Structure formats: structure tokens, C-alpha cells
Tab-separated table of C-alpha atoms in Angstrom:
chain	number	residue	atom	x	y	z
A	270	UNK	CA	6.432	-4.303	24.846
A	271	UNK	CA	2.695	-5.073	24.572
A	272	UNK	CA	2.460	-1.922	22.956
A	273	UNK	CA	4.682	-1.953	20.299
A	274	UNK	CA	3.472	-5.671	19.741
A	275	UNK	CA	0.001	-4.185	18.861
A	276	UNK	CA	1.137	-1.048	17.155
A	277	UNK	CA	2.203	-3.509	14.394
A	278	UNK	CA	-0.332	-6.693	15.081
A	279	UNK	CA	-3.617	-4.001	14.722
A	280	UNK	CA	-2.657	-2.579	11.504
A	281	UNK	CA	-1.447	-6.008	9.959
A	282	UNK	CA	-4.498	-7.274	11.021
A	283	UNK	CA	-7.055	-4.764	9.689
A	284	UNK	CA	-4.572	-4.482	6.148
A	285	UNK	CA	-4.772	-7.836	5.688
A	286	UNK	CA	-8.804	-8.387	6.462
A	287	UNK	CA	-9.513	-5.872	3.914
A	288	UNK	CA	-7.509	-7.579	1.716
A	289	UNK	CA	-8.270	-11.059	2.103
A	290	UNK	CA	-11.794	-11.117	2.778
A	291	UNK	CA	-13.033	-9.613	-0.378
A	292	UNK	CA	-11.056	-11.882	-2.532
A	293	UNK	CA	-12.012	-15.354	-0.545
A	294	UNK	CA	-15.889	-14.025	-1.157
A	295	UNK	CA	-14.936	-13.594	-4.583
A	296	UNK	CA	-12.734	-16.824	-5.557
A	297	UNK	CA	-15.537	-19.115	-3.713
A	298	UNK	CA	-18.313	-17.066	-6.202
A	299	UNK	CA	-15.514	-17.727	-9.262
A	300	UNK	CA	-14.872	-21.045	-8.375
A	301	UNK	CA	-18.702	-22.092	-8.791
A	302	UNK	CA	-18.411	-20.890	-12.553
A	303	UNK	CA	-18.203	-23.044	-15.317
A	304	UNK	CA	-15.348	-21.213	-17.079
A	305	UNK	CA	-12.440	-21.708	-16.322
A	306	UNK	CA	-11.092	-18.233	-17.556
A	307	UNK	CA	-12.096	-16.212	-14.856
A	308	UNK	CA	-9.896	-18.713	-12.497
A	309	UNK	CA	-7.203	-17.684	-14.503
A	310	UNK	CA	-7.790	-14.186	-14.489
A	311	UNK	CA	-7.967	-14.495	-10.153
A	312	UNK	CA	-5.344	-16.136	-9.880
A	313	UNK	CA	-3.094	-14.063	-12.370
A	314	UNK	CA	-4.286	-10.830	-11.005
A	315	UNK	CA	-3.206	-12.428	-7.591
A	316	UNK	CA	0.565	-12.964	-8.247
A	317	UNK	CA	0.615	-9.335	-10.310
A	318	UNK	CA	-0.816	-7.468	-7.180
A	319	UNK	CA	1.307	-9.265	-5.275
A	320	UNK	CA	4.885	-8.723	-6.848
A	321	UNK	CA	3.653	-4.947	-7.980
A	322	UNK	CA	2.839	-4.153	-4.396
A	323	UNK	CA	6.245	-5.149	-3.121
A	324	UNK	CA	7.985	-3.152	-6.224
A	325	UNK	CA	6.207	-0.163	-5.434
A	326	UNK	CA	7.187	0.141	-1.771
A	327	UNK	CA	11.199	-0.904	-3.111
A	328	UNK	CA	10.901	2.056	-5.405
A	329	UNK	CA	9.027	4.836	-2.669
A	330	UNK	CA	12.019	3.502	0.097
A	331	UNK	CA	14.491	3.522	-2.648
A	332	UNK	CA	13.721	7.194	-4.166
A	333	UNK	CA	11.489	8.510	-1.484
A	334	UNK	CA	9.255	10.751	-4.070
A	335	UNK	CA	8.729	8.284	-7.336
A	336	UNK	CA	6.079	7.022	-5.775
A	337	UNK	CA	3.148	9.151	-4.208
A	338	UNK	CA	1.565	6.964	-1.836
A	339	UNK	CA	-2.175	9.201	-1.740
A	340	UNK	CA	-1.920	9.226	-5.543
A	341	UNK	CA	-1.164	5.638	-5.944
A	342	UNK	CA	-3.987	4.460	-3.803
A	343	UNK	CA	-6.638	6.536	-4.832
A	344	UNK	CA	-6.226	5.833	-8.122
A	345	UNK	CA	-6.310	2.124	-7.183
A	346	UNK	CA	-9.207	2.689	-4.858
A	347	UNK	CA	-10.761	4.213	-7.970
A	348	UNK	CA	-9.798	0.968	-10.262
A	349	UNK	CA	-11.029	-1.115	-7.256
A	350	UNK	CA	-14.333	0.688	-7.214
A	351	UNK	CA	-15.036	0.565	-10.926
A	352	UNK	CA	-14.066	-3.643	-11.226
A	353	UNK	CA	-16.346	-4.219	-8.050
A	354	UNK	CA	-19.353	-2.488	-9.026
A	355	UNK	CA	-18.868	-4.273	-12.561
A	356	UNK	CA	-18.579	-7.242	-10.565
A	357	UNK	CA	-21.812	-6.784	-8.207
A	358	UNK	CA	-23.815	-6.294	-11.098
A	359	UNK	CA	-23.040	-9.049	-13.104
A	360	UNK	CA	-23.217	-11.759	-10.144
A	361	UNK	CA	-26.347	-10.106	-8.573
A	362	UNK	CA	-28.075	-10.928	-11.966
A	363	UNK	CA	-28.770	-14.283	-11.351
A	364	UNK	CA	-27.616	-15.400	-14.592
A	365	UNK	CA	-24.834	-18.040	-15.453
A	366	UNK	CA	-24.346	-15.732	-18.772
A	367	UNK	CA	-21.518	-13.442	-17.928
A	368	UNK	CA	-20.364	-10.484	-20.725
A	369	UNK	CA	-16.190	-10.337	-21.750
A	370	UNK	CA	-15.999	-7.107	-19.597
A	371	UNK	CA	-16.197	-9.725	-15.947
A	372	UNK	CA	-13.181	-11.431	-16.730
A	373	UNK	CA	-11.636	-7.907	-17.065
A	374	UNK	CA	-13.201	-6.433	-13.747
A	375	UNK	CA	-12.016	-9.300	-11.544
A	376	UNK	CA	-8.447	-8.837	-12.889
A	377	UNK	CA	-8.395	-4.996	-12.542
A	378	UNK	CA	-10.504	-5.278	-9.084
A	379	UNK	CA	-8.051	-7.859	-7.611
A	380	UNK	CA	-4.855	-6.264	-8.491
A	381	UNK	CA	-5.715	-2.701	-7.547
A	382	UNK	CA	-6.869	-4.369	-4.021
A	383	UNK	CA	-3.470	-5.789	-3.434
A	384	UNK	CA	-1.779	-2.593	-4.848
A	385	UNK	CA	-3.668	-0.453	-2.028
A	386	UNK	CA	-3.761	-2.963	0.873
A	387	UNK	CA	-0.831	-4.788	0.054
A	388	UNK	CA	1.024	-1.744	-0.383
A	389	UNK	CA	0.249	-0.529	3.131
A	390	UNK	CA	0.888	-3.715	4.450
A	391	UNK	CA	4.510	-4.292	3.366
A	392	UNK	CA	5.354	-0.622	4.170
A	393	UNK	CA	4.478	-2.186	7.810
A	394	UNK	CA	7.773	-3.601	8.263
A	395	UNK	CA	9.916	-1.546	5.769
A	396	UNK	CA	9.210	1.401	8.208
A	397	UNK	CA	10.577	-0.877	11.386
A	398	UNK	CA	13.665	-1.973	9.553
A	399	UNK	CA	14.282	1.687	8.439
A	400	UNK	CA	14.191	2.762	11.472
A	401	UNK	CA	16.203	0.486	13.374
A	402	UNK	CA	19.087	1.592	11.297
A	403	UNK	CA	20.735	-1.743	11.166
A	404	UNK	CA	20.418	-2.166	15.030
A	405	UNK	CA	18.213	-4.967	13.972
A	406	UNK	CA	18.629	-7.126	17.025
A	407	UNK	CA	17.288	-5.250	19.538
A	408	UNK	CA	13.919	-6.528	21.467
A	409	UNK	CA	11.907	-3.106	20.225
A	410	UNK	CA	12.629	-4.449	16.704
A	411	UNK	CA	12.390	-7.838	17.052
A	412	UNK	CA	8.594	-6.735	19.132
A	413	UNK	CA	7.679	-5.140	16.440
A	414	UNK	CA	8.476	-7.864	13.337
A	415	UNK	CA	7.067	-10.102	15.717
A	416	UNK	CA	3.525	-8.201	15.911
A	417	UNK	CA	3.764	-7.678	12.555
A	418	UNK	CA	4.013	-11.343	11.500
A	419	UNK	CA	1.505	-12.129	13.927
A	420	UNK	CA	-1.549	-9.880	12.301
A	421	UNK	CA	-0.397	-11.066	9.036
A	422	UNK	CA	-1.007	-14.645	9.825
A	423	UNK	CA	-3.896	-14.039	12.192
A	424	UNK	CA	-5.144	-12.238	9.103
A	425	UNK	CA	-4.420	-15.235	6.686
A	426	UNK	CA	-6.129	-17.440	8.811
A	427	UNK	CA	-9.029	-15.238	9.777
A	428	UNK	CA	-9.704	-14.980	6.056
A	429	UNK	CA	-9.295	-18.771	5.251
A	430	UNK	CA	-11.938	-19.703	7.865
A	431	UNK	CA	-14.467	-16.677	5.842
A	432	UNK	CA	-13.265	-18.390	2.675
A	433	UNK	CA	-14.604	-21.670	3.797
A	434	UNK	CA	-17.647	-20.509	5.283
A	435	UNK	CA	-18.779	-18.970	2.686
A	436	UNK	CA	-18.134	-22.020	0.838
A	437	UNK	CA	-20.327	-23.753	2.492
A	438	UNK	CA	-23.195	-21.282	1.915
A	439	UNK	CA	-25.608	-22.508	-1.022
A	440	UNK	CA	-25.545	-19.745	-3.954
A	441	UNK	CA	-28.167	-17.842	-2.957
A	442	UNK	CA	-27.104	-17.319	0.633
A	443	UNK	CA	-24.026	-16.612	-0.922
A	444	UNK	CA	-24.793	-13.813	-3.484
A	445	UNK	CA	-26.417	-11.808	-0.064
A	446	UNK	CA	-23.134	-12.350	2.132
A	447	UNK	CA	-21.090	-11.445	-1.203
A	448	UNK	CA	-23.408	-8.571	-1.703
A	449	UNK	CA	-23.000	-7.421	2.157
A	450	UNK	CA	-19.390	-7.674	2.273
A	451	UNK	CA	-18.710	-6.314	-1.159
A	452	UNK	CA	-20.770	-3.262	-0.568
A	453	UNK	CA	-19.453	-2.427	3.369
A	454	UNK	CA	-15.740	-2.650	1.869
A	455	UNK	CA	-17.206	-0.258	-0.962
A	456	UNK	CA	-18.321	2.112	1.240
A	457	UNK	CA	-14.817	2.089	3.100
A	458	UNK	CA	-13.289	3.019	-0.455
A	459	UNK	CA	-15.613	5.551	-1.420
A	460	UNK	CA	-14.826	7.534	1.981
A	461	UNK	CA	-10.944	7.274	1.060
A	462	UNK	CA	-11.937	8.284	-2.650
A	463	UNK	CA	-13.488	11.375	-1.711
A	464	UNK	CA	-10.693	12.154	1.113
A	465	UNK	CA	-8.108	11.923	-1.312
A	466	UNK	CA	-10.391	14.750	-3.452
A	467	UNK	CA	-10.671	16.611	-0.859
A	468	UNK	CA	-6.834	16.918	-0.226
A	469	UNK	CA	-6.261	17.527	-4.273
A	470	UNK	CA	-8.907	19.875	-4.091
A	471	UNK	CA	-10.782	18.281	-7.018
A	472	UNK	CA	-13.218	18.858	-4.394
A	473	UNK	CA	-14.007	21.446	-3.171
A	474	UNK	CA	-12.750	21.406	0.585
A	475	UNK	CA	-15.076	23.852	2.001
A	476	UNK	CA	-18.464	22.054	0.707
A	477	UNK	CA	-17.732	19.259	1.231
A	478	UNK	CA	-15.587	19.484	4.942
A	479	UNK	CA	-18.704	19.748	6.639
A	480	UNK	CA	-20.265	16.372	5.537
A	481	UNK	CA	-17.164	14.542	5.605
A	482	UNK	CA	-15.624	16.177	8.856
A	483	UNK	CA	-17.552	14.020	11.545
A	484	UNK	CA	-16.882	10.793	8.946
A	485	UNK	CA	-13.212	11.551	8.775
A	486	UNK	CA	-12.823	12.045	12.766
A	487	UNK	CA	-14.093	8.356	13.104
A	488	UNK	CA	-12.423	6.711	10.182
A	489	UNK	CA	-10.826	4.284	12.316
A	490	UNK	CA	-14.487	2.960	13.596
A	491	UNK	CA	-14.864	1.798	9.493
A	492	UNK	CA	-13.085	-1.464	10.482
A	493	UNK	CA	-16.343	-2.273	12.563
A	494	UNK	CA	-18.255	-1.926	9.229
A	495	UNK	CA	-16.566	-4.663	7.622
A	496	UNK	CA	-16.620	-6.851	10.742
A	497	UNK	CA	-20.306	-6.374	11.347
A	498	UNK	CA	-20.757	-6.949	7.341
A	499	UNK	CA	-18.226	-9.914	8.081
A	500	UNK	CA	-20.703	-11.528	11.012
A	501	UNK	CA	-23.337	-11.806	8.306
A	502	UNK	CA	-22.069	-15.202	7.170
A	503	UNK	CA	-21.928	-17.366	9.655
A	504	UNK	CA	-25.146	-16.240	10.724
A	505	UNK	CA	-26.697	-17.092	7.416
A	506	UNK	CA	-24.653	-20.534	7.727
A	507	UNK	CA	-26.251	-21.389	10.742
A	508	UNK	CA	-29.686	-20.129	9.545
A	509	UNK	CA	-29.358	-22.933	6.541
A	510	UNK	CA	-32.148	-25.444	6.386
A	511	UNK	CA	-31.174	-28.857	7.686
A	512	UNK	CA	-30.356	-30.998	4.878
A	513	UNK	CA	-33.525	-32.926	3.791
A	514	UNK	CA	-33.810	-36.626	3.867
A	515	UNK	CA	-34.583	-38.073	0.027
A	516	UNK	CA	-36.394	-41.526	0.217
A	517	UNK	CA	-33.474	-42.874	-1.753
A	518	UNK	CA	-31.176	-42.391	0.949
A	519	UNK	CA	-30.164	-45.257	3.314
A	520	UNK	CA	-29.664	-44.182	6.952
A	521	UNK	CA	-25.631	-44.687	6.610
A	522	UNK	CA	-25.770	-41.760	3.822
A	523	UNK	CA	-27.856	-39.476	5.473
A	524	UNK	CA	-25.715	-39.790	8.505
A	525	UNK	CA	-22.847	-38.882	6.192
A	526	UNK	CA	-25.183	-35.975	4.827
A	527	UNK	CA	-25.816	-34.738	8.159
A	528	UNK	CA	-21.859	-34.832	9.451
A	529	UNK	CA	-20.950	-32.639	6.506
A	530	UNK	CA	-23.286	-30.249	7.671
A	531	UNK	CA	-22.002	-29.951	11.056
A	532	UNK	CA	-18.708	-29.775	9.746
A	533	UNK	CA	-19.359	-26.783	7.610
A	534	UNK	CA	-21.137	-24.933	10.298
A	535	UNK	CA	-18.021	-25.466	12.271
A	536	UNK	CA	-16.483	-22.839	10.268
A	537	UNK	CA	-18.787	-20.692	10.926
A	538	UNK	CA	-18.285	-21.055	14.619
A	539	UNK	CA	-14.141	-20.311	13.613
A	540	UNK	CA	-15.273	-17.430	12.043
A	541	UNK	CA	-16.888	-15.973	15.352
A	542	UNK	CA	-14.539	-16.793	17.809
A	543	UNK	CA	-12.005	-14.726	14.855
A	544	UNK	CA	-14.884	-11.517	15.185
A	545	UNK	CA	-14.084	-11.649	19.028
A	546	UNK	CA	-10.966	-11.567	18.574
A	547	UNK	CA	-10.634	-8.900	15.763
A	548	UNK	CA	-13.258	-6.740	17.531
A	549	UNK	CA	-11.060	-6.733	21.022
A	550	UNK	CA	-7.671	-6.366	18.920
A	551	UNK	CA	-9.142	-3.433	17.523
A	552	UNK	CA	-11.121	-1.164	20.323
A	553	UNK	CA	-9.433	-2.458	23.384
A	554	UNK	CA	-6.234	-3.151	21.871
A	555	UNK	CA	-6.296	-0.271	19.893
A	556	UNK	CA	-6.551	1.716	23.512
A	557	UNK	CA	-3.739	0.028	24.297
A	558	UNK	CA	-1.263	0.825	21.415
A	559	UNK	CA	-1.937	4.433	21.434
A	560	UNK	CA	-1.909	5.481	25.511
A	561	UNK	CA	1.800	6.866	25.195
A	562	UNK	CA	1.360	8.700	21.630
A	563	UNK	CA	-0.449	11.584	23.357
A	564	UNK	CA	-0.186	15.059	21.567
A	565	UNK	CA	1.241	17.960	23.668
A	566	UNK	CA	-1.722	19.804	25.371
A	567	UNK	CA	-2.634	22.945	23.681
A	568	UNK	CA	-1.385	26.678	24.944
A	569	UNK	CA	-5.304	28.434	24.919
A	570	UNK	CA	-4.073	31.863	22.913
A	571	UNK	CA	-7.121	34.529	22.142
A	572	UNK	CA	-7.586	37.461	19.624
A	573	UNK	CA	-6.721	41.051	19.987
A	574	UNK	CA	-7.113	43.416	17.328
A	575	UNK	CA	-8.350	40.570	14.825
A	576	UNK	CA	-5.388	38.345	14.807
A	577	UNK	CA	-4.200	35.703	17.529
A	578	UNK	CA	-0.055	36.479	18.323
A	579	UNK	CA	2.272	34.308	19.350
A	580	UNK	CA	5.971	35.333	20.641
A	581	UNK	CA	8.345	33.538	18.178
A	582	UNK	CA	11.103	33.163	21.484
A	583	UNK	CA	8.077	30.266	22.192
A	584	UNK	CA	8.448	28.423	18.883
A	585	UNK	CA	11.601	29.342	17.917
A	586	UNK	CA	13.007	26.243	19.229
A	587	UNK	CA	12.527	23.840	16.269
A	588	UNK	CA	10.257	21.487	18.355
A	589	UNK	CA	6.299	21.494	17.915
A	590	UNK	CA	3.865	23.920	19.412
A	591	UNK	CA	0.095	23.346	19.723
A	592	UNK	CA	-1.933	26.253	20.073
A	593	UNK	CA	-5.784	26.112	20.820
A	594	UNK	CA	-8.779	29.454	19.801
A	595	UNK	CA	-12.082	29.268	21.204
A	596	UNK	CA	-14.293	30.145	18.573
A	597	UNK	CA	-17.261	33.018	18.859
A	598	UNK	CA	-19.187	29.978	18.233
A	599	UNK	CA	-17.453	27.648	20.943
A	600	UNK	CA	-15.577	25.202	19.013
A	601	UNK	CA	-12.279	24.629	19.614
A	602	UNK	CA	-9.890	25.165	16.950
A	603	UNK	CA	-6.600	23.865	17.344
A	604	UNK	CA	-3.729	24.540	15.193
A	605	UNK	CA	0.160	23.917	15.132
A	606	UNK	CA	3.502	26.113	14.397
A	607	UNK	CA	7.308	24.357	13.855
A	608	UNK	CA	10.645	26.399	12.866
A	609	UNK	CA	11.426	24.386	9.707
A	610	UNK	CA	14.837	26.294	9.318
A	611	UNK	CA	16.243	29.651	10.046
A	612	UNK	CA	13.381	32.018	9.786
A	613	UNK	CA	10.795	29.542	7.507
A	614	UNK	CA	7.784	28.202	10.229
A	615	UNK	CA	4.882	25.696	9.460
A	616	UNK	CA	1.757	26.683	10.494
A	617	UNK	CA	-1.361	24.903	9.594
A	618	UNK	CA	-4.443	23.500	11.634
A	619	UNK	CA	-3.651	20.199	13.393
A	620	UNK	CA	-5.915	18.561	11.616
A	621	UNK	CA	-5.751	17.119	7.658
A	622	UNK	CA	-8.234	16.516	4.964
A	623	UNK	CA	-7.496	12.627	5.002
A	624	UNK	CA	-7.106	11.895	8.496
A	625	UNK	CA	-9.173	14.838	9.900
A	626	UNK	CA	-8.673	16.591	13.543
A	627	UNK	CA	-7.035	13.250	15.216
A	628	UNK	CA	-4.083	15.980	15.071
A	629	UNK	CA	0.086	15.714	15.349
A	630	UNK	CA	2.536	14.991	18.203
A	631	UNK	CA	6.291	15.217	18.173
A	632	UNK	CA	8.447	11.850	18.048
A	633	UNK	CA	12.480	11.771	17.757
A	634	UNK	CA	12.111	15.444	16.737
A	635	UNK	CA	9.381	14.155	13.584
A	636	UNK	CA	5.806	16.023	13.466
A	637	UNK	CA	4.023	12.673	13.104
A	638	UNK	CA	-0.112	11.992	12.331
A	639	UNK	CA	-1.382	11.041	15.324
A	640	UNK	CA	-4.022	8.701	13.528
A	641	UNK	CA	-2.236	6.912	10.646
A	642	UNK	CA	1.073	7.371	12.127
A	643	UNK	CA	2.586	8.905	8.559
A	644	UNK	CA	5.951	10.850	9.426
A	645	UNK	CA	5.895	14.653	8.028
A	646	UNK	CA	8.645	16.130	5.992
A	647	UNK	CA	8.916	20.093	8.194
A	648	UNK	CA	9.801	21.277	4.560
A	649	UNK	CA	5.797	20.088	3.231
A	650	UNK	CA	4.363	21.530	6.339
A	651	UNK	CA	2.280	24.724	5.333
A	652	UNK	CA	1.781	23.414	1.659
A	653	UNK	CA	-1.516	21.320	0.820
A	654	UNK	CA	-1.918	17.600	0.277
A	655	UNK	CA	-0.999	14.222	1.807
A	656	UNK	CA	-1.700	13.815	5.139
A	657	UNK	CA	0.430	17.206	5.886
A	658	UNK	CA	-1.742	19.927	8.071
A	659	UNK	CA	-4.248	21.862	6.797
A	660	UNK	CA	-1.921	24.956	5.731
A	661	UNK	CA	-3.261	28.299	7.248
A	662	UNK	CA	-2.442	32.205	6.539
A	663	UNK	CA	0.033	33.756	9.033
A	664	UNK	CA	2.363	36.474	8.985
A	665	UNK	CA	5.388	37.604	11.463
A	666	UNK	CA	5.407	41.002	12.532
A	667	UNK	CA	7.357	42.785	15.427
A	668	UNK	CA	8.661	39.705	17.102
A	669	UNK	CA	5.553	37.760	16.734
A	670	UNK	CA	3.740	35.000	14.915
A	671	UNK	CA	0.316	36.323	13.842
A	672	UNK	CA	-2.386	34.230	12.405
A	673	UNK	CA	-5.505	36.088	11.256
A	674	UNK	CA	-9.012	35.704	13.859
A	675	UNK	CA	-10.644	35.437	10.871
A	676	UNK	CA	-8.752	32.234	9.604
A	677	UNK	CA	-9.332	30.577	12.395
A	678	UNK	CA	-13.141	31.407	12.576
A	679	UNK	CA	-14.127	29.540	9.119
A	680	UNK	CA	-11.990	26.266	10.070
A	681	UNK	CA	-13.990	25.637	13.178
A	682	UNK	CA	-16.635	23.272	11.162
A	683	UNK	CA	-13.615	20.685	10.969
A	684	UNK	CA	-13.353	20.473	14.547
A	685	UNK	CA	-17.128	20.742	15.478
């Protein structure tokens, strides 16, 4: 049960940090403006992501393919991108005259953040009801609602304490932790960004697979960005100046003075003991929620004449096989066949240009990514995009699945 507890707590958790940290930094640096508009424009953008993220996970349950989910967020990751960077530059100006274009960049960066976290977040739970098929009383469901519910909130309140602490910070403290925070979450998107390029091949996969491989195969360490970024503030909160004592104040006031210091450092104390707790959630529990969602060991197959054979009676039994070539290099290139349906087979690398070479395992008789947990459709595997495997060139010939030496030779840099 503790593992289906954090299979949903960890990613509610992490969803909802990257969600609500960036805006609390942001509403506590609105707030301190003097107009009123850009408020507005928060708040509005607010209920808008909000309502839009929950219609666009009705329509992708409700049609399955109206809404592409890699499409979708990379083009709000792209929206995000463009409205933060607008946003950096005009609060890192230290000027109190802000252009038309702010008011436009908050909106668009506030929405498109709900519209890609959000999004993931509510899908969360749709995928546990789904499943469940109406046996919705069960303690596996109820487990996993339950850890779902819990990372939300833990998340709500992990982000109100980093809302007030960063309140507390005078502005120019506050610019750097805005600045820090802003720019690890940035570098987060820009990773995705170029992923989802990658997969489209509007970049080019080759050039760029061997910069973004090792990045890709630790994507789930990015978290730690943000929560080192994240530890930034209360140490600047605690590095504040004591408050000064003005000859006009009588001892009663300063005493007040002094309290509401203490007070606001207490915050900053909530905020660590919430870093503990996110860091262990997500390494040790993290360990934890993915022990039984081993892949299959791979069969070590070799090369004669050029190509590396495989008798179809193996894989002809609709489940998944894992094969494994050692390169003349050394690496060890893994990759995966199926039987989609009478004589169609998937083969591709068990590895994908989002997620990298985590690789697949077989659950309830679905090929599912062992990193983000994204359920394959067999009929997609052997095409390009998504998080489906990397498609490779095979052929079948005299009883036996043959995939090319060669093929396998120029895909080791993705699992070096």
C-alpha cells in the first residue's frame, strides 16, 4: 500500500511545486505594485488556467486523440517561456515603470503554467478512476486518491509557506530569490522544449541526442533544481539585517518591531522542514514507489552476417521482449519487439526522445514508460513521437526477426 500511496503522493507533489511556487514568487512581486491591473490580470489568468486545464483533460479522456498531450504542453512550455523571460526583464530593471506588454506576459505566463502542470496534475486521478473501471471502492483505489490528495495539499501548503516567506523578504532580497527560482524552473522548461523538438524532429535527433542524452537519462533529478533554487529563500530571510532601532521608537514598539521579525523568519523555518520533506518524498520515496515496476531483464542476442536475428516462435506471443547488443564500442544497446496483431511487430529501442533510455516494462498486457509511467498504444509502437520507442529498421526473413548490426551501432550514443 505504501507504494501505491507514493506512486500518486510524489507526482502530485512535484506537479503541484512547479506550479505553485512560481506563481506565489510572482503574486508577492505583483502585489508590491502600485497598479492594480496586473492583480487583475493574476488573478484572471488564475481561474482561466484553472477551468482550461480541467477541460482539456475532459476532452483527451472523452475523445482520446483531440487533444495531444506533447503538443499541448510544449506549446505551453513555449508560451510559459516567452511571458517569463518578458517578466524577468522587466522586474530585474529596477524600475517601478512597467511597459503594456507585462500585464500581457503575466496573463499568458500564468495560464500556460496551469495548462502544463495543471494538466498533468488532474490527469493524476482521471487515470486511477479509469482504471478502476467503476470498482471504485476497493483499498488500491481508495490508496491511490488518497496519495493523490495528499501531494496536492502537501503541495498547497508547501507553496503557501514559500509565498509567505518570500513576503517577508524586502524587495531587493526578493528580486534575487524571484530571479533564482524563476530561472531554475526556466531551465526545467527549456529541457522539455527541446525534448519535445527532438521527438517532432524539428530538431535534428542525431545532433542533438548526444548533448541531451545524459540530461534526458536524469530528468527526474530536475526536481532537485527547483528545490535547491527553492532553499535560497529562507536562507536570504534569515540572512536579513536585524531591524534597526530609530530614536523615535519607544521600547514597547521596538519590541513589537522585533516580534514581527521573528515571526516572519518562522516561515522560513516552515519552509525547511517542507525541503526535508520534499527532498526524502522524492529520492527515498521515489525508491520506494518504483521497486516492483522493474523491466524484464534483457535476452544478450549478437550479430552474424551484419544483422542481429531473433526467432519470431520467441516473440510471437503478444507479450514484450527485451533484447540487449553489445556494441563494438561497449555500450549496451537495448531495444524491444511486441506482436501488435497477426503478423505486424513493434520494434524500436527501449528508450524515447522525451524520456530517454529509462526504457518499458509490461503491465496488464500494456507496454508502459518505465519513467513517466505513460501507457503505449501497440498500434503507435514503431512510428515516431510521444513518448513511444525510438522506432528502428527491421525486417522478417525465414522465420526470423532481423534488425540490421548497423542500426544498432549508431543508437549506442543514447545509451552511453
Amino acid at each position: 500500500m505504501l507504494q501505491t500511496f507514493l506512486q500518486q503522493f510524489i507526482p502530485a507533489m512535484e506537479e503541484g511545486l512547479m506550479l505553485g511556487v512560481p506563481l506565489g514568487i510572482l503574486f508577492v512581486l505583483i502585489r508590491r505594485l502600485s497598479q492594480e491591473e496586473y492583480q487583475k490580470a493574476f488573478r484572471s489568468a488564475v481561474k482561466w488556467g484553472f477551468w482550461l486545464s480541467i477541460f482539456l483533460v475532459a476532452v483527451r479522456v472523452g475523445t482520446r486523440n483531440a487533444v495531444s498531450r506533447e503538443l499541448l504542453e510544449g506549446f505551453a512550455t513555449f508560451i510559459t517561456l516567452l511571458g517569463e523571460s518578458i517578466i524577468l526583464l522587466k522586474f530585474l530593471k529596477g524600475t517601478d515603470e512597467f511597459s503594456k506588454p507585462l500585464k500581457f506576459s503575466i496573463a499568458a505566463a500564468v495560464t500556460t503554467l496551469f495548462l502544463y502542470h495543471g494538466f498533468e496534475l488532474w490527469l493524476i486521478p482521471t487515470g486511477s478512476v479509469i482504471a478502476a473501471l467503476g470498482d471504485y471502492f476497493t483499498v488500491e483505489f481508495l490508496t491511490k486518491i488518497l496519495g493523490f490528495a495528499s501531494g496536492g495539499l502537501f503541495a498547497f501548503v508547501s507553496s503557501f509557506m514559500i509565498y509567505k516567506a518570500a513576503d517577508a523578504l524586502n524587495q531587493a532580497r526578493l528580486k534575487f530569490v524571484f530571479a533564482v527560482i524563476f530561472a531554475a524552473c526556466m531551465i526545467r522548461q527549456i529541457i522539455f522544449l527541446i525534448q519535445v523538438l527532438m521527438a517532432r524532429d524539428i530538431l535534428s535527433g542525431e545532433m542533438w541526442m548526444d548533448l541531451m542524452a545524459p540530461v534526458i537519462n536524469n530528468s527526474d533529478l530536475l526536481i532537485f533544481v527547483i528545490f535547491a533554487a527553492i532553499l535560497v529563500l529562507p536562507i536570504t530571510l534569515f540572512s536579513q539585517p536585524k531591524p534597526a532601532r530609530l530614536p523615535s521608537y519607544n521600547p514597547a514598539e521596538y519590541r513589537k518591531i522585533l516580534a514581527q521579525a521573528i515571526h516572519k523568519r518562522r516561515w522560513g523555518a516552515g519552509v525547511i522542514i517542507s525541503l526535508l520533506l520534499m527532498t526524502t518524498s522524492s529520492s527515498a520515496g521515489s525508491v520506494i514507489a518504483n521497486q516492483e515496476a522493474e523491466i524484464v531483464p534483457a535476452v544478450e542476442v549478437t550479430a552474424e552476417e551484419g544483422s542481429v536475428d531473433v526467432d519470431l516462435e520467441i516473440v510471437k506471443d503478444g507479450h514484450l521482449h527485451r533484447f540487449v547488443y553489445r556494441t563494438s564500442g561497449g555500450e549496451m544497446v537495448r531495444y524491444i519487439v511486441i506482436l501488435k496483431g497477426g503478423s505486424a511487430y513493434g520494434v524500436g529501442l527501449d528508450a524515447c526522445e522525451i524520456c530517454g533510455a529509462t526504457g518499458y516494462y509490461e503491465r496488464d498486457n500494456q507496454v508502459i514508460c518505465k519513467l513517466c509511467d505513460v501507457q503505449m498504444n501497440k498500434a503507435t509502437i514503431g512510428t515516431r513521437g510521444g513518448c513511444n520507442p525510438i522506432p528502428i529498421e527491421y525486417s522478417i526473413e525465414g522465420g526470423k526477426l532481423k534488425v540490421p548490426k548497423s542500426e544498432l551501432e549508431k543508437n549506442a550514443r543514447i545509451f552511453q
